[in-house]
Coordinates of C-alpha atoms and ligand atoms in Angstrom, one line a residue:
M300 CA -38.1 16.2 -6.7
S301 CA -33.8 15.4 -6.6
N302 CA -31.8 15.3 -9.4
N303 CA -29.9 12.3 -7.7
P304 CA -32.5 10.0 -6.3
N305 CA -30.3 6.8 -6.0
N306 CA -27.9 9.2 -4.2
L307 CA -24.7 8.4 -6.1
S308 CA -21.3 9.4 -4.4
G309 CA -18.0 7.9 -4.4
E310 CA -19.3 5.2 -2.0
S311 CA -21.4 3.9 -5.2
T312 CA -19.9 1.1 -7.2
I313 CA -18.7 1.8 -10.7
S314 CA -21.0 -0.9 -11.8
T315 CA -24.0 1.3 -10.0
W316 CA -22.6 4.5 -11.4
L317 CA -22.7 3.0 -15.2
A318 CA -25.9 1.7 -14.6
D319 CA -27.6 4.9 -13.5
P320 CA -30.1 6.5 -16.3
A321 CA -28.4 9.7 -15.2
G322 CA -25.2 8.7 -13.8
G323 CA -24.0 6.4 -16.8
P324 CA -24.4 9.1 -19.7
V325 CA -22.3 11.9 -17.3
F326 CA -19.8 9.0 -16.0
R327 CA -19.0 8.1 -19.7
A328 CA -18.4 11.4 -21.0
M329 CA -16.1 11.8 -18.7
L330 CA -14.3 8.4 -19.7
A331 CA -15.2 9.6 -23.5
Q332 CA -12.8 12.7 -22.8
G333 CA -9.8 10.6 -21.5
G334 CA -10.1 8.3 -24.2
Q335 CA -12.2 5.4 -22.1
D336 CA -15.4 3.6 -22.1
G337 CA -17.5 2.2 -19.7
E338 CA -16.3 -1.3 -21.0
S339 CA -13.1 -0.7 -19.9
L340 CA -13.8 -0.4 -16.3
R341 CA -15.7 -4.0 -16.6
P342 CA -12.4 -5.8 -14.6
V343 CA -13.2 -3.2 -11.4
S344 CA -17.1 -2.8 -11.7
K345 CA -17.5 -3.9 -8.0
M346 CA -14.9 -1.0 -6.8
A347 CA -16.7 2.1 -5.4
L348 CA -15.7 5.0 -7.0
N349 CA -13.5 6.3 -3.7
R350 CA -11.5 3.1 -4.3
L351 CA -10.2 3.7 -7.9
V352 CA -9.0 7.0 -6.9
Q353 CA -6.5 5.3 -4.5
V354 CA -5.4 2.9 -7.0
S355 CA -5.3 4.6 -10.5
Q356 CA -2.3 6.2 -9.3
G357 CA -3.5 9.6 -10.5
A358 CA -5.6 8.8 -13.4
F359 CA -8.9 9.2 -11.7
T360 CA -8.8 12.0 -9.0
Q361 CA -11.0 12.6 -6.0
E362 CA -11.8 16.2 -8.1
M363 CA -13.3 14.2 -11.4
V364 CA -15.5 12.1 -8.5
D365 CA -16.6 15.8 -7.1
A366 CA -17.6 16.6 -11.0
L367 CA -19.4 13.6 -11.2
V368 CA -21.7 14.0 -8.4
L369 CA -22.2 17.7 -9.0
R370 CA -23.0 17.1 -12.6
V371 CA -25.6 14.5 -11.8
E372 CA -27.0 17.4 -9.2
A373 CA -26.9 19.6 -11.5
G374 CA -29.2 17.3 -13.5
D375 CA -26.8 18.3 -16.6
I376 CA -27.0 14.6 -18.3
P377 CA -26.0 14.3 -21.9
V378 CA -28.0 12.8 -24.5
E379 CA -26.7 9.6 -25.4
T380 CA -26.7 7.9 -29.1
A381 CA -27.8 4.0 -28.8
A382 CA -23.9 3.7 -29.7
Q383 CA -23.0 5.4 -26.8
A384 CA -25.3 3.4 -24.6
P385 CA -24.0 0.7 -22.1
V386 CA -24.6 -3.0 -23.6
E387 CA -27.2 -4.8 -20.9
A388 CA -25.3 -7.3 -18.8
S389 CA -26.2 -10.8 -19.2
G390 CA -27.1 -12.4 -15.9
P391 CA -27.3 -11.1 -12.4
E392 CA -24.1 -9.5 -11.1
T393 CA -22.5 -12.1 -8.4
P394 CA -22.2 -10.1 -4.9
P395 CA -19.4 -8.9 -3.2
W396 CA -17.5 -11.3 -1.1
V397 CA -17.1 -10.0 2.3
E398 CA -13.8 -10.3 4.5
K399 CA -15.5 -12.9 7.8
V400 CA -12.7 -12.5 10.6
T401 CA -12.2 -15.2 12.9
T402 CA -11.7 -13.9 15.9
G403 CA -9.3 -15.6 18.3
R404 CA -7.6 -17.4 15.1
F405 CA -4.2 -16.2 15.5
S406 CA -4.5 -15.5 19.7
G407 CA -0.7 -16.3 21.2
K408 CA 0.8 -16.7 17.8
T409 CA 4.0 -14.6 16.8
I410 CA 3.7 -14.0 12.7
I411 CA 6.6 -12.3 10.8
I412 CA 5.0 -11.1 7.4
T413 CA 7.1 -9.6 5.2
G414 CA 5.8 -7.0 2.6
A415 CA 3.3 -5.7 5.3
G416 CA 3.4 -2.1 4.1
S417 CA 1.0 -2.5 0.8
G418 CA -0.7 -4.8 -1.1
I419 CA -1.3 -8.2 -0.8
G420 CA 1.1 -8.1 2.5
R421 CA -0.3 -5.4 4.2
A422 CA -3.9 -7.0 3.7
T423 CA -2.6 -10.3 5.3
A424 CA -0.9 -8.6 8.1
S425 CA -3.9 -6.8 9.1
R426 CA -6.1 -9.7 8.8
V427 CA -3.4 -11.8 11.5
A428 CA -3.4 -9.0 13.5
R429 CA -7.4 -8.5 13.4
E430 CA -7.4 -12.3 14.1
G431 CA -5.8 -11.7 17.5
G432 CA -2.1 -12.6 16.1
R433 CA 0.6 -11.1 17.2
V434 CA 2.7 -9.5 14.1
V435 CA 6.0 -8.7 13.4
A436 CA 5.5 -6.5 10.0
V437 CA 8.1 -6.2 7.6
D438 CA 9.2 -3.8 4.8
I439 CA 11.6 -1.9 3.4
S440 CA 9.6 1.0 3.5
A441 CA 9.0 2.6 6.8
E442 CA 6.6 4.8 6.1
R443 CA 4.2 2.1 4.8
L444 CA 5.0 0.0 7.8
A445 CA 4.1 3.6 9.9
D446 CA 1.0 4.0 8.4
F447 CA -0.1 0.5 8.4
A448 CA 0.2 0.3 12.4
A449 CA -1.5 3.5 12.1
S450 CA -4.6 2.0 10.8
L451 CA -4.9 -0.3 13.6
P452 CA -3.9 0.9 16.9
E453 CA -5.6 -2.3 18.5
G454 CA -3.3 -4.4 17.0
N455 CA -0.1 -6.2 18.4
I456 CA 2.3 -5.0 16.0
V457 CA 6.0 -4.7 15.8
S458 CA 7.1 -2.5 13.1
V459 CA 10.5 -3.8 11.5
S460 CA 11.8 -1.5 8.2
G461 CA 14.9 -3.3 6.6
D462 CA 15.6 -5.1 3.0
I463 CA 14.6 -8.7 3.4
T464 CA 17.8 -9.4 1.5
D465 CA 20.5 -8.3 3.9
D466 CA 21.5 -10.2 6.5
A467 CA 21.4 -7.9 9.3
A468 CA 17.9 -6.6 8.5
V469 CA 16.9 -10.7 8.9
A470 CA 18.7 -11.1 12.0
A471 CA 16.8 -8.1 13.8
I472 CA 13.5 -9.2 11.9
V473 CA 14.1 -12.2 13.8
E474 CA 14.9 -10.9 17.1
A475 CA 12.2 -8.8 17.0
A476 CA 9.8 -12.0 17.1
G477 CA 11.4 -12.7 19.7
E478 CA 12.1 -16.9 21.1
R479 CA 8.9 -18.3 19.6
I480 CA 7.9 -17.8 15.9
D481 CA 5.0 -19.7 15.1
G482 CA 4.6 -18.4 11.0
L483 CA 6.7 -16.6 8.3
A484 CA 4.5 -15.3 5.2
N485 CA 7.2 -14.5 3.1
I486 CA 5.3 -11.6 0.8
A487 CA 7.6 -9.2 -0.2
G488 CA 8.2 -9.0 -4.0
I489 CA 8.8 -7.2 -7.4
M490 CA 8.0 -8.1 -10.9
D491 CA 10.4 -7.6 -13.8
N492 CA 10.1 -6.0 -17.0
M493 CA 8.5 -8.7 -19.2
T494 CA 11.7 -9.2 -20.8
P495 CA 12.4 -12.6 -22.5
V496 CA 15.1 -14.7 -21.9
H497 CA 17.6 -12.6 -24.8
E498 CA 16.8 -9.6 -23.6
V499 CA 17.2 -9.8 -19.6
A500 CA 19.8 -7.1 -18.5
D501 CA 21.7 -8.4 -15.9
D502 CA 20.3 -5.9 -13.0
V503 CA 16.7 -7.3 -14.2
W504 CA 17.9 -10.7 -13.2
N505 CA 19.8 -9.6 -10.0
R506 CA 17.3 -7.8 -8.8
V507 CA 14.5 -9.5 -9.1
F508 CA 16.4 -13.1 -8.0
N509 CA 17.9 -11.0 -4.9
I510 CA 14.1 -9.9 -3.2
N511 CA 11.6 -13.2 -4.6
V512 CA 14.4 -15.8 -4.2
N513 CA 17.4 -15.2 -2.1
G514 CA 15.1 -12.8 -0.2
T515 CA 12.7 -15.1 1.0
M516 CA 15.1 -18.3 1.1
K517 CA 17.4 -15.9 4.0
L518 CA 14.0 -15.5 6.3
M519 CA 13.1 -19.0 5.8
R520 CA 16.5 -20.2 6.8
A521 CA 16.4 -17.9 9.9
V522 CA 13.3 -18.6 11.1
V523 CA 13.3 -23.0 10.7
P524 CA 15.3 -23.5 13.9
A525 CA 12.9 -21.9 16.0
M526 CA 10.5 -24.0 14.3
L527 CA 12.3 -27.1 14.6
A528 CA 12.8 -26.3 18.4
Q529 CA 8.9 -25.7 19.1
A530 CA 8.4 -28.5 16.6
Q531 CA 5.4 -26.7 14.8
G532 CA 5.5 -23.7 12.0
S533 CA 3.8 -22.8 9.2
I534 CA 5.6 -21.1 6.7
V535 CA 3.8 -19.5 3.2
N536 CA 5.6 -18.5 0.4
V537 CA 4.5 -16.0 -2.1
A538 CA 4.6 -17.5 -5.9
S539 CA 2.6 -16.2 -8.3
E540 CA 0.6 -17.6 -11.5
A541 CA 4.3 -17.0 -13.0
A542 CA 5.2 -20.2 -10.8
L543 CA 2.8 -22.3 -13.0
R544 CA 3.0 -21.2 -16.5
G545 CA 5.6 -19.1 -19.0
S546 CA 2.7 -16.9 -19.8
A547 CA 2.1 -14.6 -17.0
A548 CA 5.5 -12.4 -17.1
G549 CA 9.1 -11.9 -18.3
A550 CA 12.1 -14.7 -17.9
A551 CA 13.3 -13.1 -14.8
Y552 CA 10.4 -12.8 -12.7
T553 CA 9.1 -16.5 -14.0
A554 CA 12.4 -18.2 -13.3
S555 CA 12.1 -16.4 -9.6
K556 CA 8.7 -17.7 -8.8
H557 CA 9.5 -21.0 -9.9
A558 CA 12.2 -21.0 -7.5
V559 CA 10.2 -19.7 -5.0
A560 CA 7.8 -22.8 -5.7
G561 CA 11.2 -25.1 -5.3
L562 CA 12.4 -23.7 -2.3
T563 CA 8.6 -24.5 -0.6
K564 CA 8.4 -28.1 -2.0
S565 CA 11.9 -28.8 -0.9
S566 CA 11.3 -27.6 2.5
A567 CA 7.8 -29.3 2.7
F568 CA 10.1 -32.5 2.0
M569 CA 12.3 -32.2 4.9
Y570 CA 10.5 -30.5 7.1
G571 CA 7.0 -32.5 7.4
P572 CA 7.8 -34.7 9.8
S573 CA 9.6 -32.4 12.3
G574 CA 6.2 -30.5 12.4
I575 CA 6.7 -27.6 9.7
R576 CA 4.4 -27.1 6.8
V577 CA 5.4 -25.0 4.1
N578 CA 3.4 -24.0 1.3
A579 CA 3.0 -21.3 -1.8
V580 CA 0.0 -19.2 -2.6
A581 CA -0.1 -18.3 -6.4
P582 CA -1.6 -15.0 -6.6
G583 CA -3.8 -14.0 -10.0
P584 CA -4.2 -10.2 -11.0
V585 CA -4.4 -8.1 -8.0
I586 CA -4.6 -5.0 -7.6
T587 CA -1.9 -3.3 -5.3
N588 CA 1.3 -1.2 -5.8
I589 CA 3.5 -3.4 -7.5
E590 CA 4.9 -2.2 -10.7
A591 CA 4.9 -4.2 -14.1
R592 CA 6.2 -2.7 -17.1
F593 CA 6.7 -4.0 -20.6
D594 CA 10.4 -3.0 -21.9
S595 CA 10.2 -5.7 -24.4
E596 CA 8.1 -5.3 -27.9
L597 CA 8.0 -9.4 -28.0
G598 CA 7.4 -9.9 -24.0
A599 CA 4.5 -7.6 -24.4
S600 CA 2.7 -8.9 -27.5
R601 CA 3.4 -12.6 -26.1
V602 CA 2.1 -11.9 -22.9
R603 CA -1.4 -9.9 -23.6
R604 CA -2.3 -12.7 -25.7
A605 CA -2.2 -14.8 -22.8
M606 CA -4.1 -12.3 -20.8
A607 CA -7.3 -12.7 -23.0
V608 CA -8.1 -15.5 -20.3
L609 CA -7.2 -13.4 -17.2
P610 CA -10.0 -13.1 -14.6
D611 CA -10.9 -9.9 -12.9
P612 CA -8.2 -8.4 -10.8
V613 CA -9.6 -8.7 -6.7
E614 CA -8.0 -7.1 -3.9
G615 CA -5.6 -7.8 -1.3
D616 CA -8.0 -9.3 1.0
A617 CA -8.9 -11.9 -1.0
L618 CA -5.3 -13.1 -1.2
A619 CA -5.0 -13.1 2.6
A620 CA -7.8 -14.9 2.8
S621 CA -5.7 -17.5 1.3
I622 CA -2.8 -17.4 3.0
T623 CA -4.2 -16.6 6.4
F624 CA -5.6 -20.5 6.0
L625 CA -2.2 -21.9 5.0
L626 CA -0.6 -20.0 7.5
S627 CA -3.5 -20.7 10.7
D628 CA -3.9 -24.2 12.0
D629 CA -6.7 -24.7 9.5
G630 CA -4.2 -26.0 7.4
V631 CA -3.4 -28.5 9.8
N632 CA -3.2 -31.2 7.1
V633 CA -1.8 -29.1 3.6
N634 CA 1.5 -29.1 3.1
G635 CA 4.3 -28.4 0.2
V636 CA 1.2 -27.0 -2.3
I637 CA 1.0 -24.4 -4.8
L638 CA -2.1 -22.9 -4.4
P639 CA -3.3 -21.2 -7.4
S640 CA -5.6 -18.3 -5.6
D641 CA -6.5 -16.7 -9.0
G642 CA -9.9 -17.0 -9.9
G643 CA -9.9 -19.8 -11.9
W644 CA -6.7 -18.6 -14.2
S645 CA -4.6 -21.4 -13.8
A646 CA -7.5 -23.9 -14.9
A647 CA -7.6 -22.4 -18.3
Ligands
NAD798 P1 3.2 -4.3 -3.4 O1 4.4 -3.8 -4.1 O2 1.7 -3.8 -3.5 O3 4.2 -5.0 -1.9 C1 5.1 -5.3 -2.0 C2 5.7 -4.8 -0.5 O4 7.1 -5.3 -0.5 C3 5.9 -3.4 -0.8 O5 5.2 -2.2 0.6 C4 7.9 -3.1 -0.9 O6 7.9 -2.2 -0.6 C5 7.9 -4.3 0.1 N1 9.3 -4.8 -0.7 C6 9.6 -4.8 -1.8 N2 10.8 -5.1 -1.8 C7 11.2 -5.3 -0.4 C8 12.7 -5.7 -0.1 N3 13.7 -6.1 -0.9 N4 12.7 -5.9 1.8 C9 11.1 -5.5 2.3 N5 10.5 -5.3 1.6 C10 10.6 -5.2 0.2 O7 2.7 -5.8 -4.4 P2 2.3 -6.9 -3.9 O8 1.3 -6.8 -5.3 O9 1.4 -6.9 -2.8 O10 3.4 -8.0 -4.1 C11 3.4 -9.0 -2.9 C12 3.8 -10.5 -3.9 O11 2.7 -10.6 -4.1 C13 5.0 -10.3 -4.4 O12 6.0 -11.6 -4.5 C14 4.4 -10.9 -5.6 O13 5.7 -10.9 -6.8 C15 3.0 -11.2 -5.5 N6 2.6 -11.0 -6.2 C16 1.3 -10.3 -6.8 C17 0.9 -10.5 -8.0 C18 0.2 -9.4 -8.2 O14 -1.2 -9.1 -9.2 N7 -0.3 -7.8 -7.3 C19 0.2 -11.5 -8.5 C20 0.8 -12.6 -8.4 C21 2.3 -12.4 -7.6

């Protein structure tokens, strides 16, 4: 008889591993070596082990997955004490969300998407392309853009690598789009280092504002004339929970995302009668490549306290679902909203 009757592999989810009578003790023993326990992985428990390798930035490797599978197959199962064994979960597990593509939703439309090389931007660009849109994919990283375009060989994707804060790059993006621009998703952005205002360094403040606010504004300014001429268009800016409250990040990021909310509302009001809708999505925690550092003791202690009610992080495709809704004609009657897409965090 096989020592791995449940066929545990890298494709099995973390919760499946942890609940398995053989896989659980083996996995927990490995986690304990790194000073972790199964509970620390609860927020990502629906993720396949292979996905954890991709998102853990080297902390969890393919070799570790292979070693886990080999150990289960060899029947080398450590004996656990009652204290090490998992506490039974209460209630049934929620089923995983599965993206449902709406074929043709973006057919005939040209959509500019910034930050398309990674995370939320990449997931949004992918969804628009798979729903028939022509995507002008923008990122400062040419390598990430090439990787994205290669992942969708059938997609109608025009890649433009450039910095959204650079006027020449913005002009090149608009030129690549051509005469008609149906949508703009301003997704590229960076975090700060969680510093309260008395500790903010000028370079952090300027960099965060330059990319999150100036870059967003420059692209809006560049696409609106085409949208006014065609009397139609949809702009979606990516804000953040930090656009809604003061407890999600440092002063620079929080102020920059409040500015994005202001830009969104002003433009929605100005251009609504001209057929242009301007909305924002405010994501909660999302598993991406964005870097957040805690460079301030005060910032770390205050922000971590507010994170007690943080919902589990999601993948970029869950944000792409909200962003493409607003970008598409399905958002027909929605203008000027800052839509939290955060699993309910903003209601806490
Ligand atoms: P990410 O780092 O995975 O992707 C951002 C992409 O933007 C990267 O590929 C990067 O190269 C690109 N980029 C950065 N600066 C650029 C510039 N100047 N010009 C062109 N491209 C540039 O991050 P993400 O988490 O997908 O972030 C996307 C947006 O979502 C950001 O605006 C971020 O503030 C917002 N957001 C993210 C989270 C989260 O939990 N990940 C939460 C709230 C809001």
